[in-house]
CSV table of C-alpha atoms and ligand atoms in Angstrom, one decimal:
chain,number,residue,atom,x,y,z
M,1,MET,CA,23.8,-10.2,12.4
M,2,SER,CA,26.8,-9.2,10.3
M,3,GLN,CA,27.1,-5.7,8.8
M,4,ALA,CA,23.9,-4.9,6.9
M,5,HIS,CA,24.4,-3.2,3.5
M,6,LYS,CA,22.0,-0.7,2.1
M,7,LEU,CA,20.7,-2.3,-1.1
M,8,TYR,CA,18.1,0.3,-2.1
M,9,GLU,CA,16.7,3.5,-0.9
M,10,GLY,CA,13.2,4.4,-2.1
M,11,LYS,CA,11.0,7.4,-1.2
M,12,ALA,CA,9.5,5.9,2.0
M,13,LYS,CA,11.7,2.9,2.8
M,14,ILE,CA,15.3,1.6,2.8
M,15,LEU,CA,16.1,-2.0,2.1
M,16,TYR,CA,19.1,-3.6,3.8
M,17,SER,CA,20.8,-7.0,3.3
M,18,THR,CA,20.8,-9.6,6.2
M,19,ASP,CA,22.9,-12.7,6.9
M,20,ASN,CA,20.3,-14.7,4.9
M,21,PRO,CA,20.4,-13.9,1.2
M,22,GLU,CA,16.6,-14.7,1.0
M,23,ILE,CA,15.7,-12.1,3.7
M,24,LEU,CA,15.9,-8.3,3.7
M,25,LEU,CA,15.4,-5.7,6.3
M,26,SER,CA,12.9,-3.0,5.4
M,27,HIS,CA,13.3,0.3,7.2
M,28,PHE,CA,10.3,2.7,7.1
M,29,LYS,CA,11.2,6.4,6.9
M,30,ASP,CA,9.3,9.5,8.0
M,31,ASP,CA,9.9,11.0,4.5
M,32,ALA,CA,6.8,11.7,2.5
M,33,THR,CA,6.5,12.5,-1.2
M,34,ALA,CA,3.6,13.1,-3.5
M,35,PHE,CA,3.0,13.8,-7.2
M,36,ASN,CA,6.0,11.6,-8.3
M,37,ALA,CA,8.3,13.2,-5.7
M,38,GLN,CA,7.6,16.7,-6.9
M,39,LYS,CA,6.4,17.5,-3.4
M,40,ARG,CA,8.5,16.4,-0.5
M,41,GLY,CA,8.2,16.6,3.3
M,42,GLN,CA,8.3,14.7,6.5
M,43,ILE,CA,5.5,13.2,8.6
M,44,SER,CA,6.8,12.9,12.1
M,45,GLY,CA,6.4,9.3,13.4
M,46,LYS,CA,5.2,8.0,10.0
M,47,GLY,CA,7.9,5.3,9.8
M,48,GLU,CA,6.8,3.6,13.0
M,49,ILE,CA,3.1,4.1,12.4
M,50,ASN,CA,3.2,2.7,8.8
M,51,CYS,CA,5.5,-0.2,9.8
M,52,ALA,CA,3.0,-1.1,12.6
M,53,ILE,CA,0.0,-0.8,10.3
M,54,ALA,CA,1.6,-2.7,7.4
M,55,SER,CA,2.7,-5.5,9.8
M,56,ARG,CA,-0.8,-5.9,11.2
M,57,LEU,CA,-2.4,-5.9,7.7
M,58,PHE,CA,0.2,-8.4,6.2
M,59,GLN,CA,-0.5,-10.7,9.2
M,60,LEU,CA,-4.2,-10.4,8.6
M,61,LEU,CA,-3.8,-11.2,4.9
M,62,GLU,CA,-1.5,-14.1,5.6
M,63,ALA,CA,-4.1,-15.5,8.0
M,64,GLU,CA,-6.6,-15.3,5.1
M,65,GLY,CA,-4.3,-17.3,2.7
M,66,ILE,CA,-2.7,-14.4,0.8
M,67,PRO,CA,1.1,-14.9,0.4
M,68,THR,CA,3.1,-11.8,1.4
M,69,HIS,CA,6.7,-10.9,1.8
M,70,PHE,CA,6.2,-10.1,5.5
M,71,ILE,CA,8.2,-12.2,8.0
M,72,GLU,CA,8.3,-10.2,11.3
M,73,ARG,CA,8.5,-6.7,12.7
M,74,THR,CA,11.9,-6.5,14.5
M,75,ALA,CA,11.8,-2.8,15.6
M,76,PRO,CA,9.2,0.0,15.6
M,77,ASN,CA,10.1,1.0,12.1
M,78,GLN,CA,11.7,-2.2,10.7
M,79,MET,CA,10.4,-5.5,9.4
M,80,LEU,CA,12.1,-8.5,7.9
M,81,VAL,CA,10.8,-9.4,4.5
M,82,LYS,CA,11.4,-12.1,1.9
M,83,ARG,CA,13.6,-11.0,-0.9
M,84,VAL,CA,11.7,-10.6,-4.1
M,85,LYS,CA,12.1,-9.2,-7.6
M,86,ILE,CA,9.5,-6.4,-7.6
M,87,LEU,CA,7.3,-6.2,-10.7
M,88,ALA,CA,7.6,-2.7,-12.3
M,89,LEU,CA,3.9,-2.1,-11.9
M,90,GLU,CA,1.5,-0.7,-9.4
M,91,VAL,CA,-1.9,-2.4,-8.9
M,92,VAL,CA,-4.6,0.0,-7.9
M,93,VAL,CA,-8.0,-1.2,-6.6
M,94,ARG,CA,-10.8,1.4,-6.3
M,95,ASN,CA,-14.2,1.0,-4.5
M,96,ILE,CA,-15.2,4.7,-4.6
M,97,ALA,CA,-14.2,7.4,-7.1
M,98,ALA,CA,-11.4,9.7,-6.0
M,99,GLY,CA,-8.0,11.0,-7.1
M,100,SER,CA,-6.8,10.4,-10.6
M,101,LEU,CA,-10.0,8.5,-11.5
M,102,CYS,CA,-12.0,11.6,-11.0
M,103,GLN,CA,-9.4,13.9,-12.6
M,104,GLN,CA,-9.2,11.7,-15.7
M,105,THR,CA,-12.9,10.7,-16.2
M,106,GLY,CA,-14.9,13.4,-14.6
M,107,LEU,CA,-16.6,11.0,-12.2
M,108,PRO,CA,-17.6,12.8,-9.0
M,109,VAL,CA,-15.5,12.3,-5.9
M,110,GLY,CA,-17.3,9.8,-3.6
M,111,LYS,CA,-19.3,8.0,-6.3
M,112,VAL,CA,-19.6,4.3,-5.2
M,113,LEU,CA,-18.4,2.1,-8.1
M,114,PRO,CA,-20.8,-0.7,-9.1
M,115,ASN,CA,-17.8,-3.2,-8.9
M,116,PRO,CA,-14.3,-2.8,-7.6
M,117,LEU,CA,-12.0,-1.5,-10.4
M,118,VAL,CA,-8.5,-3.0,-10.8
M,119,GLU,CA,-6.0,-0.9,-12.7
M,120,PHE,CA,-2.3,-1.3,-13.6
M,121,TYR,CA,0.1,1.6,-13.7
M,122,LEU,CA,3.8,1.6,-14.8
M,123,LYS,CA,6.1,2.1,-11.8
M,124,ASN,CA,8.2,4.9,-13.3
M,125,ASP,CA,8.3,8.4,-11.7
M,126,GLU,CA,10.0,10.0,-14.7
M,127,LEU,CA,7.1,9.0,-16.9
M,128,GLY,CA,4.6,10.0,-14.2
M,129,ASP,CA,3.4,6.4,-13.5
M,130,PRO,CA,1.1,6.1,-16.6
M,131,LEU,CA,-2.0,4.0,-16.6
M,132,LEU,CA,-1.4,0.8,-18.6
M,133,THR,CA,-3.7,-1.1,-20.8
M,134,ARG,CA,-3.5,-4.9,-20.6
M,135,ASP,CA,-1.8,-5.0,-24.0
M,136,ARG,CA,0.7,-2.4,-23.1
M,137,LEU,CA,1.5,-4.3,-19.9
M,138,LEU,CA,2.1,-7.5,-21.9
M,139,LEU,CA,4.0,-5.5,-24.6
M,140,LEU,CA,6.4,-4.2,-22.0
M,141,GLU,CA,6.7,-7.7,-20.5
M,142,LEU,CA,5.9,-6.4,-17.0
M,143,ALA,CA,4.1,-9.7,-16.3
M,144,THR,CA,3.0,-12.8,-18.1
M,145,PRO,CA,-0.7,-13.3,-19.0
M,146,GLU,CA,-0.9,-15.9,-16.2
M,147,GLN,CA,0.7,-13.5,-13.7
M,148,LEU,CA,-1.7,-10.8,-14.8
M,149,ASN,CA,-4.7,-13.0,-14.0
M,150,GLN,CA,-3.2,-13.9,-10.7
M,151,LEU,CA,-2.6,-10.2,-9.9
M,152,GLN,CA,-6.2,-9.4,-10.7
M,153,GLU,CA,-7.5,-12.2,-8.6
M,154,GLN,CA,-5.2,-11.5,-5.6
M,155,ALA,CA,-6.0,-7.8,-5.8
M,156,LEU,CA,-9.8,-8.4,-5.6
M,157,ARG,CA,-9.4,-10.9,-2.8
M,158,ILE,CA,-7.2,-8.5,-0.8
M,159,ASN,CA,-9.8,-5.8,-1.4
M,160,GLN,CA,-12.5,-8.0,0.1
M,161,ILE,CA,-10.4,-8.8,3.2
M,162,LEU,CA,-9.3,-5.2,3.7
M,163,THR,CA,-12.7,-3.6,3.0
M,164,ALA,CA,-14.3,-5.9,5.6
M,165,PHE,CA,-11.5,-5.2,8.2
M,166,PHE,CA,-11.4,-1.4,7.8
M,167,GLY,CA,-15.3,-1.5,7.9
M,168,ARG,CA,-14.9,-3.0,11.4
M,169,CYS,CA,-12.6,0.0,12.2
M,170,ASP,CA,-15.3,2.4,11.1
M,171,ILE,CA,-13.1,3.3,8.1
M,172,THR,CA,-14.1,3.2,4.4
M,173,LEU,CA,-11.4,1.8,2.1
M,174,VAL,CA,-11.8,4.1,-0.9
M,175,ASP,CA,-8.9,2.8,-2.9
M,176,PHE,CA,-5.3,1.5,-2.5
M,177,LYS,CA,-2.1,0.6,-4.3
M,178,LEU,CA,-0.4,-2.8,-4.2
M,179,GLU,CA,3.0,-4.0,-5.4
M,180,PHE,CA,3.9,-7.6,-6.0
M,181,GLY,CA,7.2,-9.5,-6.4
M,182,ILE,CA,8.6,-12.8,-7.5
M,183,THR,CA,10.5,-15.0,-5.0
M,184,SER,CA,13.5,-17.1,-5.8
M,185,THR,CA,11.1,-20.0,-6.1
M,186,GLN,CA,9.0,-18.1,-8.7
M,187,GLU,CA,6.1,-17.5,-6.4
M,188,LEU,CA,4.1,-14.3,-6.9
M,189,ILE,CA,3.6,-12.6,-3.5
M,190,LEU,CA,2.4,-9.3,-2.1
M,191,ALA,CA,5.3,-6.9,-1.3
M,192,ASP,CA,6.0,-3.3,-0.4
M,193,GLU,CA,3.5,-1.9,2.2
M,194,ILE,CA,-0.2,-1.2,2.9
M,195,SER,CA,-0.6,1.9,5.0
M,196,PRO,CA,-2.2,5.4,5.0
M,197,ASP,CA,0.6,6.3,2.4
M,198,THR,CA,-0.8,3.8,-0.1
M,199,CYS,CA,-4.6,3.8,0.7
M,200,ARG,CA,-7.4,6.3,0.7
M,201,LEU,CA,-9.1,5.9,4.1
M,202,TRP,CA,-12.3,7.8,5.1
M,203,ASN,CA,-13.5,8.1,8.6
M,204,GLN,CA,-17.1,6.8,8.6
M,205,SER,CA,-18.0,9.0,11.6
M,206,GLU,CA,-17.3,12.2,9.6
M,207,THR,CA,-19.4,13.5,6.8
M,208,ASP,CA,-17.2,16.6,6.0
M,209,PRO,CA,-15.3,15.7,2.8
M,210,ASN,CA,-12.0,17.1,4.1
M,211,ARG,CA,-12.3,16.1,7.8
M,212,ARG,CA,-13.0,12.5,7.0
M,213,ILE,CA,-9.7,12.0,5.2
M,214,MET,CA,-7.3,9.8,7.3
M,215,ASP,CA,-4.5,9.2,4.7
M,216,LYS,CA,-1.8,10.8,2.6
M,217,ASP,CA,-4.3,13.0,0.9
M,218,ARG,CA,-3.9,15.2,4.0
M,219,PHE,CA,-0.3,15.7,3.1
M,220,ARG,CA,-0.8,15.9,-0.7
M,221,ARG,CA,-3.5,18.6,-0.3
M,222,ASP,CA,-2.0,20.4,2.7
M,223,LEU,CA,-5.1,19.6,4.9
M,224,GLY,CA,-3.1,19.6,8.2
M,225,ASN,CA,-3.3,17.1,11.1
M,226,VAL,CA,-1.5,14.5,9.1
M,227,GLU,CA,0.2,12.8,12.0
M,228,ASP,CA,-3.0,12.7,14.0
M,229,ALA,CA,-4.8,11.0,11.2
M,230,TYR,CA,-2.2,8.3,10.7
M,231,GLN,CA,-2.1,7.7,14.5
M,232,GLN,CA,-5.9,7.4,14.5
M,233,VAL,CA,-5.7,4.7,11.8
M,234,LEU,CA,-3.1,2.8,13.8
M,235,GLU,CA,-5.1,2.9,17.0
M,236,ARG,CA,-8.2,1.6,15.2
M,237,VAL,CA,-6.2,-1.1,13.4
M,238,ASN,CA,-4.6,-2.2,16.6
M,239,ALA,CA,-7.9,-2.3,18.5
M,240,HIS,CA,-9.6,-4.4,15.8
M,241,CYS,CA,-6.6,-6.7,15.2
M,242,SER,CA,-6.4,-7.5,19.0
M,243,SER,CA,-10.2,-8.2,19.1
M,244,SER,CA,-10.0,-10.5,16.2
M,245,GLU,CA,-7.0,-12.3,17.8
M,246,GLN,CA,-9.0,-12.7,21.1
M,247,ASN,CA,-12.0,-14.0,19.2
M,248,SER,CA,-10.0,-16.6,17.2
K,301,LIG,P1,-4.6,7.9,-7.6
K,301,LIG,O1,-6.0,8.2,-7.5
K,301,LIG,O2,-3.7,9.1,-7.4
K,301,LIG,O3,-4.3,7.2,-8.9
K,301,LIG,O4,-4.2,6.9,-6.4
K,301,LIG,C1,-4.9,5.7,-6.3
K,301,LIG,C2,-4.4,5.0,-5.0
K,301,LIG,O5,-3.1,4.6,-5.1
K,301,LIG,C3,-4.5,5.9,-3.7
K,301,LIG,O6,-4.9,5.1,-2.6
K,301,LIG,C4,-3.1,6.4,-3.5
K,301,LIG,C5,-2.3,5.2,-4.1
K,301,LIG,N1,-1.0,5.6,-4.7
K,301,LIG,C6,0.2,5.2,-4.2
K,301,LIG,O7,0.2,4.5,-3.2
K,301,LIG,N2,1.3,5.6,-4.8
K,301,LIG,C7,1.3,6.3,-6.0
K,301,LIG,O8,2.4,6.6,-6.5
K,301,LIG,C8,0.0,6.7,-6.5
K,301,LIG,C9,0.0,7.6,-7.8
K,301,LIG,C10,-1.1,6.4,-5.8
K,302,LIG,N1,4.0,8.0,-3.9
K,302,LIG,C1,4.0,8.9,-5.0
K,302,LIG,C2,5.2,9.9,-4.9
K,302,LIG,O1,5.9,9.8,-4.0
K,302,LIG,C3,2.8,9.5,-5.3
K,302,LIG,C4,1.7,9.7,-4.3
K,302,LIG,O2,1.6,8.9,-3.4
K,302,LIG,O3,1.0,10.7,-4.4
K,302,LIG,O4,5.3,10.8,-5.6
C-alpha cells in the first residue's frame, strides 16, 4: 500500500486514505472523551478491544442483511471500511431509561420502555449534540424524508439483532448510538462503530446498579475497572460469535 494520508482525526478514531479511493483505514485509539470532550482520558487497550467488538458486531449485522461500512479487520486496532459521507446526526435507540433520557424527562433509571425509542441528535460538540425534532432535522437538511424513514427502520432492526445477541452474552442492551453514511453509489449504510464506547451494556448477572455497568459510563462516572469491563464484553462477544459461527 502506498503512503497513507491522515484524512480525519476524531475523538476515538483516525481515518487514513488507502490506494483505493473508495476504501479507508479506520484506526481505533485508546483515547476516551465524555460530555462533548470536556472530560478526556485514556482507556488502556480500548482501541484493540473496540475494534475487535465492532468488527464482530458489523459481521453479525451484515449476516442479517444490514449494510455496513465494514470490510475487514487488518490489525488489532485497525479495520478497512467503505468511504462514506457521514450524516451529521447521531441515531440513538433506547430500550431502558438511562442517561440523558432520565436527566431530561425525570424517568427513573432502569425503567423498561414499552417500545424502543429512536431519537436523532445533531452531531455537533460545540452545540452540545442537541436532541432534534423531525422537523428540525428536515429544516437543517440533515437527511431527506425518505432517508429518515430508512434510518428509523434500520435502527429498529439493528436493535432487534443486537438485543438478541447481547442477551445470549448475558448482557442487557440498554441503549446505543449509531452513525450512518452515504456511499458514492448513494447507498445509506451503517458506519462509525458499535462498542462499549457507544452502547450502555448491563451485566445481567449483577443487580448492583454500579457494578452491572460494562460500558463507557464507568469512565464518564469514574466508577473504576473500565478496562476490565470492556475486556469482559469482548470475551463474551467472542464466545458467542464463535458459537453462532459453529452452529451455522
Ligand atoms: P445519552 O443517554 O447520553 O443521550 O446517550 C445515549 C447513548 O448514546 C448511550 O449508549 C451513549 C451513546 N452516546 C454516544 O455514543 N456518543 C455521544 O456523544 C452520546 C451523547 C451518547
Ligand atoms: N462521545 C461524546 C464525547 O466524547 C460523549 C459521550 O460519549 O459521553 O464527548
